[in-house]
mmCIF file of C-alpha atoms and ligand atoms in Angstrom:
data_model
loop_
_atom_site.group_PDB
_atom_site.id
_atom_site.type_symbol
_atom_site.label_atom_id
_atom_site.label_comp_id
_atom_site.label_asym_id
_atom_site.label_seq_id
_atom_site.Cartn_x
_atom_site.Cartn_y
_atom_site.Cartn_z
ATOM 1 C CA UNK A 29 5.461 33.441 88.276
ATOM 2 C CA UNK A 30 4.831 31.038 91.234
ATOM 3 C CA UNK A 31 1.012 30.273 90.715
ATOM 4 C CA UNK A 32 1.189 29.315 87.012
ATOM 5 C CA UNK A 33 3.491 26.162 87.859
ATOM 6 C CA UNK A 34 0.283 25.260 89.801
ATOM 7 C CA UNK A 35 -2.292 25.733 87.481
ATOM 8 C CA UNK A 36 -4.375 22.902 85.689
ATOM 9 C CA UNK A 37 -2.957 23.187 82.451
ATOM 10 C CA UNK A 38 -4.413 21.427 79.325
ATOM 11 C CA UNK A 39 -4.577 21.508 75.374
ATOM 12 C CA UNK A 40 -8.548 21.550 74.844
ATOM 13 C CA UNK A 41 -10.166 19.518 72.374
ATOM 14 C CA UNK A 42 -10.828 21.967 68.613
ATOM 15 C CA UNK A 43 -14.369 21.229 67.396
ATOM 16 C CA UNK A 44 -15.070 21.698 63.971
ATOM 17 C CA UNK A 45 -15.422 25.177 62.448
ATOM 18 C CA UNK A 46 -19.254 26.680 62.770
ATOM 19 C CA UNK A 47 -18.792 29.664 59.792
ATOM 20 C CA UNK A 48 -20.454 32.858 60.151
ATOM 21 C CA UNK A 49 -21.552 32.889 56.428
ATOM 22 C CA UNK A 50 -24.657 31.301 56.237
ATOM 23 C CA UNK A 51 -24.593 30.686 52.646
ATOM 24 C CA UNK A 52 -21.288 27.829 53.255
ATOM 25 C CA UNK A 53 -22.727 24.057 52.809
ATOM 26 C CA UNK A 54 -21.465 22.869 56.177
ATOM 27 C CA UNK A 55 -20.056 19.435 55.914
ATOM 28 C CA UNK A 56 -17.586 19.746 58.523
ATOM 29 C CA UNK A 57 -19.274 18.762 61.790
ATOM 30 C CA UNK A 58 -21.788 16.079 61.469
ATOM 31 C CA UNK A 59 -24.723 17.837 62.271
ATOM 32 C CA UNK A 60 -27.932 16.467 60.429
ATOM 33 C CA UNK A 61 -29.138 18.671 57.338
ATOM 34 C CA UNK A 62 -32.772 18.165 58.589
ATOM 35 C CA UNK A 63 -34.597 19.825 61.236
ATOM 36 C CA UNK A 64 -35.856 18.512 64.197
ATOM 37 C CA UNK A 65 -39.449 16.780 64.400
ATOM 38 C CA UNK A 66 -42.328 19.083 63.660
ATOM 39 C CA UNK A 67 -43.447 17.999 67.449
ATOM 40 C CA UNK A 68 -40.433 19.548 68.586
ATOM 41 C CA UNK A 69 -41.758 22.987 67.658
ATOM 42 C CA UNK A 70 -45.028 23.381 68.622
ATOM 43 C CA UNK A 71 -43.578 22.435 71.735
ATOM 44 C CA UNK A 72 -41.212 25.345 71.468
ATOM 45 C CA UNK A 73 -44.547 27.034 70.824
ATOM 46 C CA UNK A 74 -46.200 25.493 73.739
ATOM 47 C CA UNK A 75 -43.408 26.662 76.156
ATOM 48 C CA UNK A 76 -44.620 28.419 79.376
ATOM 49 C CA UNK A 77 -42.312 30.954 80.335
ATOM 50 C CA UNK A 78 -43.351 31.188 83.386
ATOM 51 C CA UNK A 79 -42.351 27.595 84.539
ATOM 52 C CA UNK A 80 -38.506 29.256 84.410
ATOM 53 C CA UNK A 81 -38.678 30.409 87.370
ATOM 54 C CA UNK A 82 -38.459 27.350 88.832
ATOM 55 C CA UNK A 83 -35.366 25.063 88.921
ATOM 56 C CA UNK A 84 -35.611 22.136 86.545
ATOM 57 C CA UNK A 85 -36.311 18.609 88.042
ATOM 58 C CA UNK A 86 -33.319 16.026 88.422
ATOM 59 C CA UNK A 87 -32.971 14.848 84.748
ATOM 60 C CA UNK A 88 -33.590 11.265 85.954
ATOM 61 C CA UNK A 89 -37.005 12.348 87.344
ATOM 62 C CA UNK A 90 -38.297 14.050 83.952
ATOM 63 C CA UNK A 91 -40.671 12.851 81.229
ATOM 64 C CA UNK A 92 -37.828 12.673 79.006
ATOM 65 C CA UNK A 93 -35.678 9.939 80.996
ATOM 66 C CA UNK A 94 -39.319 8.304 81.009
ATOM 67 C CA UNK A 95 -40.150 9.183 76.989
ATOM 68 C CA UNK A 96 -36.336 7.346 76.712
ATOM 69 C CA UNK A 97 -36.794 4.401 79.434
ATOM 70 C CA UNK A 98 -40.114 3.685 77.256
ATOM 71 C CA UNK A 99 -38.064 3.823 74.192
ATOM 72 C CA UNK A 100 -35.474 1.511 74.616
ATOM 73 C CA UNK A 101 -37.350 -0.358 77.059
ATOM 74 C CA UNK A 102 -35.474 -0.128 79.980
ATOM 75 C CA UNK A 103 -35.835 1.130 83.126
ATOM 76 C CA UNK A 104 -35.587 4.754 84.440
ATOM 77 C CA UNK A 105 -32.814 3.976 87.051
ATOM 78 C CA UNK A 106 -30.654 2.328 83.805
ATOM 79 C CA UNK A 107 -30.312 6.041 82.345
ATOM 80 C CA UNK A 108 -28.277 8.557 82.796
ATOM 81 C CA UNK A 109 -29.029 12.416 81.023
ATOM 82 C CA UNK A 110 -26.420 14.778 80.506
ATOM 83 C CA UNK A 111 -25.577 18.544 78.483
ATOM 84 C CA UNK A 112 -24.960 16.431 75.327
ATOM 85 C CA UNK A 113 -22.597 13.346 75.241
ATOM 86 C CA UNK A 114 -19.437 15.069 75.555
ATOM 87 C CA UNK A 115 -20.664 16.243 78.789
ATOM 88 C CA UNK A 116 -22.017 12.769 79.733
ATOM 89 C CA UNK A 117 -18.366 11.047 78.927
ATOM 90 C CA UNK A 118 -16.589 14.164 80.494
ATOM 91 C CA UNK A 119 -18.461 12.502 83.667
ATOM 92 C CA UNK A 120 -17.904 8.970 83.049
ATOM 93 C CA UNK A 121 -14.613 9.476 82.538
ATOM 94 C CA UNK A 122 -14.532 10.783 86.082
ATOM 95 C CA UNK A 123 -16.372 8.680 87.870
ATOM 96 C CA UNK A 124 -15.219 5.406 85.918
ATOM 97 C CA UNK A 125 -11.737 5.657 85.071
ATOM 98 C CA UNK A 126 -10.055 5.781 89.025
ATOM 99 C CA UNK A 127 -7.712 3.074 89.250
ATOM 100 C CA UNK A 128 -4.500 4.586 88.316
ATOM 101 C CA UNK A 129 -4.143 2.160 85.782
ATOM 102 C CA UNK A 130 -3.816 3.410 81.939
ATOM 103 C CA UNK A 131 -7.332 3.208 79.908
ATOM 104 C CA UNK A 132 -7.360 1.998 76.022
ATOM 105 C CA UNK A 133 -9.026 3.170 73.213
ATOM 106 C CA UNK A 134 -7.942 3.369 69.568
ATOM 107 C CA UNK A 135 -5.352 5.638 68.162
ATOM 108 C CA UNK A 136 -7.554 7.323 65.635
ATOM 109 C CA UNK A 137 -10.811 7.925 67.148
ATOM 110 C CA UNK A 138 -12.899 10.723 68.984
ATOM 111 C CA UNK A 139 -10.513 13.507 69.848
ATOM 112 C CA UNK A 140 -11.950 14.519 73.097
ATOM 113 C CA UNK A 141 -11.085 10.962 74.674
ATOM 114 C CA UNK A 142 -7.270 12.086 75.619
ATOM 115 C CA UNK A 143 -8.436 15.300 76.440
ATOM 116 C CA UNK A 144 -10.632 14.218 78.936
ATOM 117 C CA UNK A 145 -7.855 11.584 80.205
ATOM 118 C CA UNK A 146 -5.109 14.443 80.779
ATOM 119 C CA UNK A 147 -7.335 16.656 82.187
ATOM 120 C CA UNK A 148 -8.502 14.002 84.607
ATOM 121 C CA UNK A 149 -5.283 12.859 85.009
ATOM 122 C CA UNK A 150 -6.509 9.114 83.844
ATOM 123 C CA UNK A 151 -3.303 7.067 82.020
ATOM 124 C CA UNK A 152 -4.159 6.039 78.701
ATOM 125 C CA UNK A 153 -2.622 3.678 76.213
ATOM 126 C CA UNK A 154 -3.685 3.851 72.378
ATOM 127 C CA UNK A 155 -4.546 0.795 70.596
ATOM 128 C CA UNK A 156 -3.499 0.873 66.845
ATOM 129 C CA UNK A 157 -6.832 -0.013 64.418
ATOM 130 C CA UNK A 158 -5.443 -2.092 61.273
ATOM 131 C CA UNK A 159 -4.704 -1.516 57.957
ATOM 132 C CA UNK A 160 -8.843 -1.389 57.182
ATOM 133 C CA UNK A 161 -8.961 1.325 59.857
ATOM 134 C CA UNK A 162 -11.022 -1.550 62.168
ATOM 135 C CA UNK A 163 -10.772 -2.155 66.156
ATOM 136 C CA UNK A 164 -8.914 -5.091 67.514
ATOM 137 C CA UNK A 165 -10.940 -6.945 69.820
ATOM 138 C CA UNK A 166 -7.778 -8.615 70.879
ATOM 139 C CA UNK A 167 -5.761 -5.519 71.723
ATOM 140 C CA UNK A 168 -8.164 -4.897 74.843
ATOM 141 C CA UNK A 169 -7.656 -7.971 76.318
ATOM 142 C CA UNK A 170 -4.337 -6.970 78.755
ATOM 143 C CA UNK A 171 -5.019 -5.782 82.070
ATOM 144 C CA UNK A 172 -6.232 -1.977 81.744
ATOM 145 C CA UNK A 173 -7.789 0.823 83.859
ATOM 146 C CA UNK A 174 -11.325 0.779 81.506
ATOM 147 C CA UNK A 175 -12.068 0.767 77.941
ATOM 148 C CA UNK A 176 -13.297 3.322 75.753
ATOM 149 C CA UNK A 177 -14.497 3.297 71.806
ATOM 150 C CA UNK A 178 -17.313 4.871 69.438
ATOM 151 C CA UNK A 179 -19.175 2.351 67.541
ATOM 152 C CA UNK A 180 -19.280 2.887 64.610
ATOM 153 C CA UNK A 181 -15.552 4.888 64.515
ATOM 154 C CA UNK A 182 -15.059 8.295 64.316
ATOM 155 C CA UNK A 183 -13.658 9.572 62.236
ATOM 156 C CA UNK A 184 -13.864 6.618 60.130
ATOM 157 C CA UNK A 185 -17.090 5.566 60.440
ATOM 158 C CA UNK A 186 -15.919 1.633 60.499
ATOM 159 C CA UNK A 187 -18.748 -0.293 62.882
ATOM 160 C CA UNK A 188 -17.425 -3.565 65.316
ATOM 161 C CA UNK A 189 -19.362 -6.729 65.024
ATOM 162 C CA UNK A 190 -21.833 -6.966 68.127
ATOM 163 C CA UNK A 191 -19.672 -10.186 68.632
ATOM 164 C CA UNK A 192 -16.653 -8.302 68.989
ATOM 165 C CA UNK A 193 -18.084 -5.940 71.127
ATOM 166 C CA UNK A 194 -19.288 -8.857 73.461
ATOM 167 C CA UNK A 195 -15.674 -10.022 73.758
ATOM 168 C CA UNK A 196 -14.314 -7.155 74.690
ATOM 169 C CA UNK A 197 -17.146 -6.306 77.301
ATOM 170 C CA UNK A 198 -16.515 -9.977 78.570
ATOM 171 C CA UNK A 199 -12.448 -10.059 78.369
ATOM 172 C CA UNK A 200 -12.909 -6.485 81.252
ATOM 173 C CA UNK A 201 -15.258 -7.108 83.760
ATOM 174 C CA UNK A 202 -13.506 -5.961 86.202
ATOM 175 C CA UNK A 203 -13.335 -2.311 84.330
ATOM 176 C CA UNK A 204 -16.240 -0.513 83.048
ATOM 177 C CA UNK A 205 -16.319 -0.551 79.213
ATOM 178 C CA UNK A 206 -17.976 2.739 77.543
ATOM 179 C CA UNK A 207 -19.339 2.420 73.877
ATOM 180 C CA UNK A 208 -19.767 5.632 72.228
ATOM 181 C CA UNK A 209 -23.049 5.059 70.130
ATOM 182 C CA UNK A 210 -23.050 8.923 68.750
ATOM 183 C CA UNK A 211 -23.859 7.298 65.054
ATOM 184 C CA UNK A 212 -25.306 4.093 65.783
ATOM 185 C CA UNK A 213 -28.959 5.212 64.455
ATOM 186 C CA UNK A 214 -27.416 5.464 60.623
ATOM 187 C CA UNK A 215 -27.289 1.702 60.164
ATOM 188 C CA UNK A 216 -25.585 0.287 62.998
ATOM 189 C CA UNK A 217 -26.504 -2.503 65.794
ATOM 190 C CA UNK A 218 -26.255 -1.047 69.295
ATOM 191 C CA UNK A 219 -24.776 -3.206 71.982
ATOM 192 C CA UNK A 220 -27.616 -1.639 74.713
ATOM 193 C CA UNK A 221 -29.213 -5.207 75.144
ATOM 194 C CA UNK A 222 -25.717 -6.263 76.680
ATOM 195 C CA UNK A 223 -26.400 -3.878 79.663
ATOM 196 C CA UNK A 224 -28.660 -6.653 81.127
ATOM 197 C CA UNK A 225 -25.774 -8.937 81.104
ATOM 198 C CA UNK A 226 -22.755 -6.846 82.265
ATOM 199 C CA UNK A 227 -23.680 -4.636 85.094
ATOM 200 C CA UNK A 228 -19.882 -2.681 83.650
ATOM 201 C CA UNK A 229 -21.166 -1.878 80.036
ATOM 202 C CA UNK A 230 -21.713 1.972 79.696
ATOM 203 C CA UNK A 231 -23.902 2.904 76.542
ATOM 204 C CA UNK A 232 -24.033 6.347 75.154
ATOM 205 C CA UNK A 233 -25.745 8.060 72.851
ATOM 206 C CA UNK A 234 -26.622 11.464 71.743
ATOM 207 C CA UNK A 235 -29.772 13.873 70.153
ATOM 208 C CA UNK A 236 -27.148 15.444 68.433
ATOM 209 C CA UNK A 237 -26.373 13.558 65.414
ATOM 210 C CA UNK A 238 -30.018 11.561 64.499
ATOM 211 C CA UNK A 239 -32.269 13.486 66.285
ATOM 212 C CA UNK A 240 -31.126 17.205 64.637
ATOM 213 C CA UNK A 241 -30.529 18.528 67.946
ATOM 214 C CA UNK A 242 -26.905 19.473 68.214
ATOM 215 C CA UNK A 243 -27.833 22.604 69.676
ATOM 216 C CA UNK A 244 -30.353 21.888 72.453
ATOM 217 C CA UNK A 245 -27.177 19.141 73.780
ATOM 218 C CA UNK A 246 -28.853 16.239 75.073
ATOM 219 C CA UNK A 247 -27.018 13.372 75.615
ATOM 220 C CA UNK A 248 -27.510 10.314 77.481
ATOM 221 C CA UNK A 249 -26.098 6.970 79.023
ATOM 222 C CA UNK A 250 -27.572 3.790 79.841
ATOM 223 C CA UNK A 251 -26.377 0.926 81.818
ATOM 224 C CA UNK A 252 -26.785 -0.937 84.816
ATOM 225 C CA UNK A 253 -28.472 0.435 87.764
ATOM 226 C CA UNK A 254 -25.376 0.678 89.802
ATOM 227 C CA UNK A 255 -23.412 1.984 86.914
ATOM 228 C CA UNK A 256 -26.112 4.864 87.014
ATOM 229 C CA UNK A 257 -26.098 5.605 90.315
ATOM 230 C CA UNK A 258 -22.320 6.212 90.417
ATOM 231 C CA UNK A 259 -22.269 8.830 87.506
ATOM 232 C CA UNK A 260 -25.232 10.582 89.004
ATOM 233 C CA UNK A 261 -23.886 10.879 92.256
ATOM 234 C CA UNK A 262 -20.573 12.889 91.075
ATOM 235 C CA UNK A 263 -23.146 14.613 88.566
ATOM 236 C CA UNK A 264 -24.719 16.105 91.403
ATOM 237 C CA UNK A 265 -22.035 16.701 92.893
ATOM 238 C CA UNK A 266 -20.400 18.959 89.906
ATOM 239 C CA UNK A 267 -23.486 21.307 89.183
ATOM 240 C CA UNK A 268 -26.997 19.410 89.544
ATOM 241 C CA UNK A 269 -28.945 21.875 87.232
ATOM 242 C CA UNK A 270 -27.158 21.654 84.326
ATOM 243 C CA UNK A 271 -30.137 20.087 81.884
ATOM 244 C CA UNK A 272 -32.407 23.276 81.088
ATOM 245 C CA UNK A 273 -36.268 23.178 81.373
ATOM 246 C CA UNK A 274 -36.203 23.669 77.474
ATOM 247 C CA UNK A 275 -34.088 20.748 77.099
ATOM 248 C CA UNK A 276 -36.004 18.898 78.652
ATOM 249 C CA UNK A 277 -38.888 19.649 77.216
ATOM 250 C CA UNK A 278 -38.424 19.346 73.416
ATOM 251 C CA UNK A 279 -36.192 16.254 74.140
ATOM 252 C CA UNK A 280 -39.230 14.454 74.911
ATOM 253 C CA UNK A 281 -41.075 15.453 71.229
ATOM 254 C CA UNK A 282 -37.667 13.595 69.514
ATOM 255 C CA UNK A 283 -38.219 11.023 70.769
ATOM 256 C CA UNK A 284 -41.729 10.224 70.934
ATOM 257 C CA UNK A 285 -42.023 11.153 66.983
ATOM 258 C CA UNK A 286 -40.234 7.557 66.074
ATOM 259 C CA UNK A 287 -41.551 7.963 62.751
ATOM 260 C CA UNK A 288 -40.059 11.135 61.809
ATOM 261 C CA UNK A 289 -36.856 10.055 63.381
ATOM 262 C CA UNK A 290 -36.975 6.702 61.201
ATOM 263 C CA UNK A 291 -37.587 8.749 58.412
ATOM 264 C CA UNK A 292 -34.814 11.495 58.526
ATOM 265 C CA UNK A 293 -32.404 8.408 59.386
ATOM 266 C CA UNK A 294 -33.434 7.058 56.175
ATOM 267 C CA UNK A 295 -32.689 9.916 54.350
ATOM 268 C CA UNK A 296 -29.485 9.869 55.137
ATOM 269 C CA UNK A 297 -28.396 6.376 54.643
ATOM 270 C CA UNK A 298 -30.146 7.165 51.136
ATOM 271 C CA UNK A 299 -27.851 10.166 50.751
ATOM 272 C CA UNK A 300 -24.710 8.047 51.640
ATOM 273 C CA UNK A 301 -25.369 5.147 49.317
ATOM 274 C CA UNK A 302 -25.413 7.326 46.566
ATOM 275 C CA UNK A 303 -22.230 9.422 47.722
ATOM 276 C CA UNK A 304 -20.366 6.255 48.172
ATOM 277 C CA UNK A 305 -20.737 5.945 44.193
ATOM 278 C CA UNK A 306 -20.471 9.457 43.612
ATOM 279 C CA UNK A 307 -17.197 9.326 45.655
ATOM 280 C CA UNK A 308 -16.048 5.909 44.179
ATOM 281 C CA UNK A 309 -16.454 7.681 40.496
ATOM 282 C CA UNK A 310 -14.326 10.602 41.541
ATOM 283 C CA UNK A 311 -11.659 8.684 42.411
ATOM 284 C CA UNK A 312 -11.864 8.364 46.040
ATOM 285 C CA UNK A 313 -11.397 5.527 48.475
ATOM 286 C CA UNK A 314 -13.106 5.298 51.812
ATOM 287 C CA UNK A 315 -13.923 2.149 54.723
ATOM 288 C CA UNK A 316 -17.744 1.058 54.525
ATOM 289 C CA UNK A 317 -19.332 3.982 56.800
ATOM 290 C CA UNK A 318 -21.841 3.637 59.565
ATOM 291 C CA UNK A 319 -21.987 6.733 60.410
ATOM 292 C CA UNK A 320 -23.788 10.103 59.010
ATOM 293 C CA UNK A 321 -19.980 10.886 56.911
ATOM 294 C CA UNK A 322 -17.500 9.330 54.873
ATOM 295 C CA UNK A 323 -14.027 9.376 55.617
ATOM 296 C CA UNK A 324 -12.162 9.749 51.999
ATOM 297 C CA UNK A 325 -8.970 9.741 50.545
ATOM 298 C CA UNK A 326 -8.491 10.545 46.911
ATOM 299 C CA UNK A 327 -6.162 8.222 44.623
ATOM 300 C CA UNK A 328 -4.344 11.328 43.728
ATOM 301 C CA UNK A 329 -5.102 14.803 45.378
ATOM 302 C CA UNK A 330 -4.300 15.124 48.454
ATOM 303 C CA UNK A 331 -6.332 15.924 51.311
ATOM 304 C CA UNK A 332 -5.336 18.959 52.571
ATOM 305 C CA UNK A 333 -5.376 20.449 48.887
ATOM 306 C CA UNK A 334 -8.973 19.312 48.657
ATOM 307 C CA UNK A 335 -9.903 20.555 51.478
ATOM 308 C CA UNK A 336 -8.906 23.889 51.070
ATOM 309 C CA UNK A 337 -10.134 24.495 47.735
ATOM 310 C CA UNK A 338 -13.222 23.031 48.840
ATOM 311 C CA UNK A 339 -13.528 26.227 51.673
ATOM 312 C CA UNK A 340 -12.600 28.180 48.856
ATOM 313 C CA UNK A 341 -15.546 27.505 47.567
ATOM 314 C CA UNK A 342 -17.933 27.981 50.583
ATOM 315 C CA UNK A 343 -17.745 24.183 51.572
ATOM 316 C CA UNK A 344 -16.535 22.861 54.296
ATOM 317 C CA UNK A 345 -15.495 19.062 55.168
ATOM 318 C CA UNK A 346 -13.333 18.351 58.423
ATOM 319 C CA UNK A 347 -9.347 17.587 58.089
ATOM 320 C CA UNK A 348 -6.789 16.282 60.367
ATOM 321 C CA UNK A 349 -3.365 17.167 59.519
ATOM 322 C CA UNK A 350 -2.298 14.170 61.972
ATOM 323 C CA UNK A 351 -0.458 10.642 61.675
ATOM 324 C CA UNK A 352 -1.851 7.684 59.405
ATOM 325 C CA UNK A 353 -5.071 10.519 58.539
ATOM 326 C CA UNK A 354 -3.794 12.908 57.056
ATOM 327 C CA UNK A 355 -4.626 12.029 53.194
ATOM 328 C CA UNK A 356 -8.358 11.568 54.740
ATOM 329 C CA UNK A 357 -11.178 13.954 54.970
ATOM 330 C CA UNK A 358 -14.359 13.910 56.876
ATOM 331 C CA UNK A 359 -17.385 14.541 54.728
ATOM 332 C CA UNK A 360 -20.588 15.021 56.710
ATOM 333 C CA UNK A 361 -23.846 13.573 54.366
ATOM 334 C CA UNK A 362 -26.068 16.845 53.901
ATOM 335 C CA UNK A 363 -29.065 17.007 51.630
ATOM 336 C CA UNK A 364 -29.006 15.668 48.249
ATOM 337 C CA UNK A 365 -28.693 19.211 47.216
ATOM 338 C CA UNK A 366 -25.821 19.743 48.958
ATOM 339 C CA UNK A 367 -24.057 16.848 48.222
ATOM 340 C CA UNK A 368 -24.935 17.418 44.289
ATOM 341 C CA UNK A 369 -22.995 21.097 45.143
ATOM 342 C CA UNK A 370 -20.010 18.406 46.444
ATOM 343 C CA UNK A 371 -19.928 16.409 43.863
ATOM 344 C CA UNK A 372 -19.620 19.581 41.290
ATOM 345 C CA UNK A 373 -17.094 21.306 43.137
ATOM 346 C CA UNK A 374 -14.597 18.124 43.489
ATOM 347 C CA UNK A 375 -15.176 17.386 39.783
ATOM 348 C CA UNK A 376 -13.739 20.510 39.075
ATOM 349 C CA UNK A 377 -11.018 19.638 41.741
ATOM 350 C CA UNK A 378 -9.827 16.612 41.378
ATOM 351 C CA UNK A 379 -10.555 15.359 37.328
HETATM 352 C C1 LIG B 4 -20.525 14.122 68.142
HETATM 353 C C2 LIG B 4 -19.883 13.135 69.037
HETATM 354 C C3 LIG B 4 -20.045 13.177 70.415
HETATM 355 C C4 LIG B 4 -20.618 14.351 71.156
HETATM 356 O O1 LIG B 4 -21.832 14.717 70.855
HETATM 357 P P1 LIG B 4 -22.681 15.689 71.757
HETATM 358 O O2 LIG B 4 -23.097 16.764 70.825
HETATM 359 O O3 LIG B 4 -21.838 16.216 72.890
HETATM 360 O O4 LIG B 4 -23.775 14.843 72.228
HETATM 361 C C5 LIG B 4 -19.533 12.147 71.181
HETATM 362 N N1 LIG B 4 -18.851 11.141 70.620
HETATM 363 C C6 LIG B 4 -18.637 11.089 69.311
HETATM 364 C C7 LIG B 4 -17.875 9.949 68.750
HETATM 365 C C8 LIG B 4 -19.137 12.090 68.478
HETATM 366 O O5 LIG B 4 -18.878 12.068 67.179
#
């Protein structure tokens, strides 16, 4: 068959399992055990069907780029909304990473980032972290076609040193340099001041992990003015109307409710200094996490075995049966409750 030899062919990237059971504790994706802020539905509430009709505005002329310019203090023409962050970096990586020249990132980190580089047919080089699971700063300093990381880690939840993040910003200015913020709320320091100093610095960051709203996928970028204009113009020049009026909308309620979304951070972090003892006691071993997860491995059980007895008993962490990770799991912090249910179930497991 002729046509199939010329056919874009890739490997997509396999999200995390979303069960149909509703009763499973779902620890398996990093979504945020708590809802959204109350303001988010009385908006939903407030919603005027009858302003469907029309298209939505450009994102970057909404009250939400202006509820998230106010926010971070910047300006509106440093931000950049998107369908969620994946579809943000889907869109950076076009735009950004032309030269032909392989990109870097780290050889255990986001899964979509070679995904996005074969479909796009962007070279890329891997960048082995150390023994602690922790980015090089020094491995990013040959000549390369850009530079792409999460800080903190995933799936490892290890954060970089604003320092070293300033090196390698400052070691690639003639690249742009993206830094995946998708956890920094949980305890983090985000690099966004540096945008003022490197007009190549790419920020983004995402309502789906701290502000509860995975599924309304907002996600958004911030950089230098020029930086901005770049990934807007090939966004418009994909499929303009991609952000929804509902989107939009409620987007603006998460973030103007800073206390709420203080709060429910807090919460968390709370959760995850108590599961790093509860963890520690069971006999597991994990890097210092940033993020709303741990990334464990147990002294003796292996992963995989944990794992599946785990779904055997309606919950569900994430596993990668891959190189150097394969005796780790991801466990997503839920609710005390639910991590007391954890804690229960691996006693049984692995004492
Ligand atoms: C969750 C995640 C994203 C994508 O989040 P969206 O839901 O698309 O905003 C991007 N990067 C990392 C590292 C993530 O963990």
């Amino acid at each position: 068959m002729k046509w199939e030899d010329n056919v874009r062919k890739v490997v997509p990237y396999t999200p995390g399992e979303q069960p149909k059971n509703k009763d499973v504790i779902k620890l398996n994706t990093n979504e945020n055990p708590y809802p959204p802020s109350p303001g988010v539905k009385r908006a939903i509430e407030e919603m005027e069907p009858e302003k469907m009709r029309l298209y939505p505005a450009f994102p970057e002329q909404t009250e939400l780029a202006e509820a998230l310019a106010g926010y971070y203090q910047i300006g509106r023409e440093q931000i950049f909304i998107g369908d969620g962050s994946d579809d943000v970096l889907s869109l950076a990586f076009m735009t950004f990473f032309q030269s032909g020249k392989p990109i870097l990132f780290p050889d255990i980190t986001y899964s979509f980032y070679d995904v996005w580089a074969d479909l796009y047919k962007v070279p890329y080089e891997t960048r082995a972290l150390d023994e602690h699971f922790c980015i090089r700063a020094e491995d990013y300093m040959q000549p390369n076609g850009g530079v792409i990381f999460p800080n903190p880690n995933a799936p490892t939840g290890v954060l970089l040193g604003l320092d070293e993040v300033e090196k390698m910003i400052a070691a690639n200015r003639d690249v742009v340099v993206i830094v995946d913020e998708a956890y920094i709320d949980f305890g983090g320091v985000s690099c966004l001041p540096l945008i003022h100093k490197y007009d190549n610095l790419l920020v983004v960051q995402t309502f789906s992990k701290s502000r509860s709203m995975a599924g309304m996928r907002i996600g958004y970028a911030m950089g230098s003015p020029k930086l901005i204009k770049y990934i807007n113009d090939v966004k418009y020049s994909v499929n303009s109307y991609t952000m929804n009026y509902a989107a939009l909308q409620l987007g603006v309620e998460a973030v103007k409710d800073t206390v709420y979304f203080k709060e429910s951070c807090e919460k968390i972090m709370h959760t995850r200094d108590r599961a790093e003892k509860e963890l520690t006691r069971l006999g597991f071993t994990f890097p210092k996490s940033y993020g709303n997860f741990i990334f464990a491995s147990h002294v003796r059980v292996p992963a995989q075995e944990i794992f599946e007895r785990l779904k055997e008993n309606d919950i569900y962490v994430r596993y990668w049966n891959k190189e150097r990770i394969h005796n780790y799991m991801r466990i997503t912090i839920g609710t005390d409750e639910q991590m007391e249910a954890l804690y229960r179930a691996l006693e049984k497991i692995c004492m």
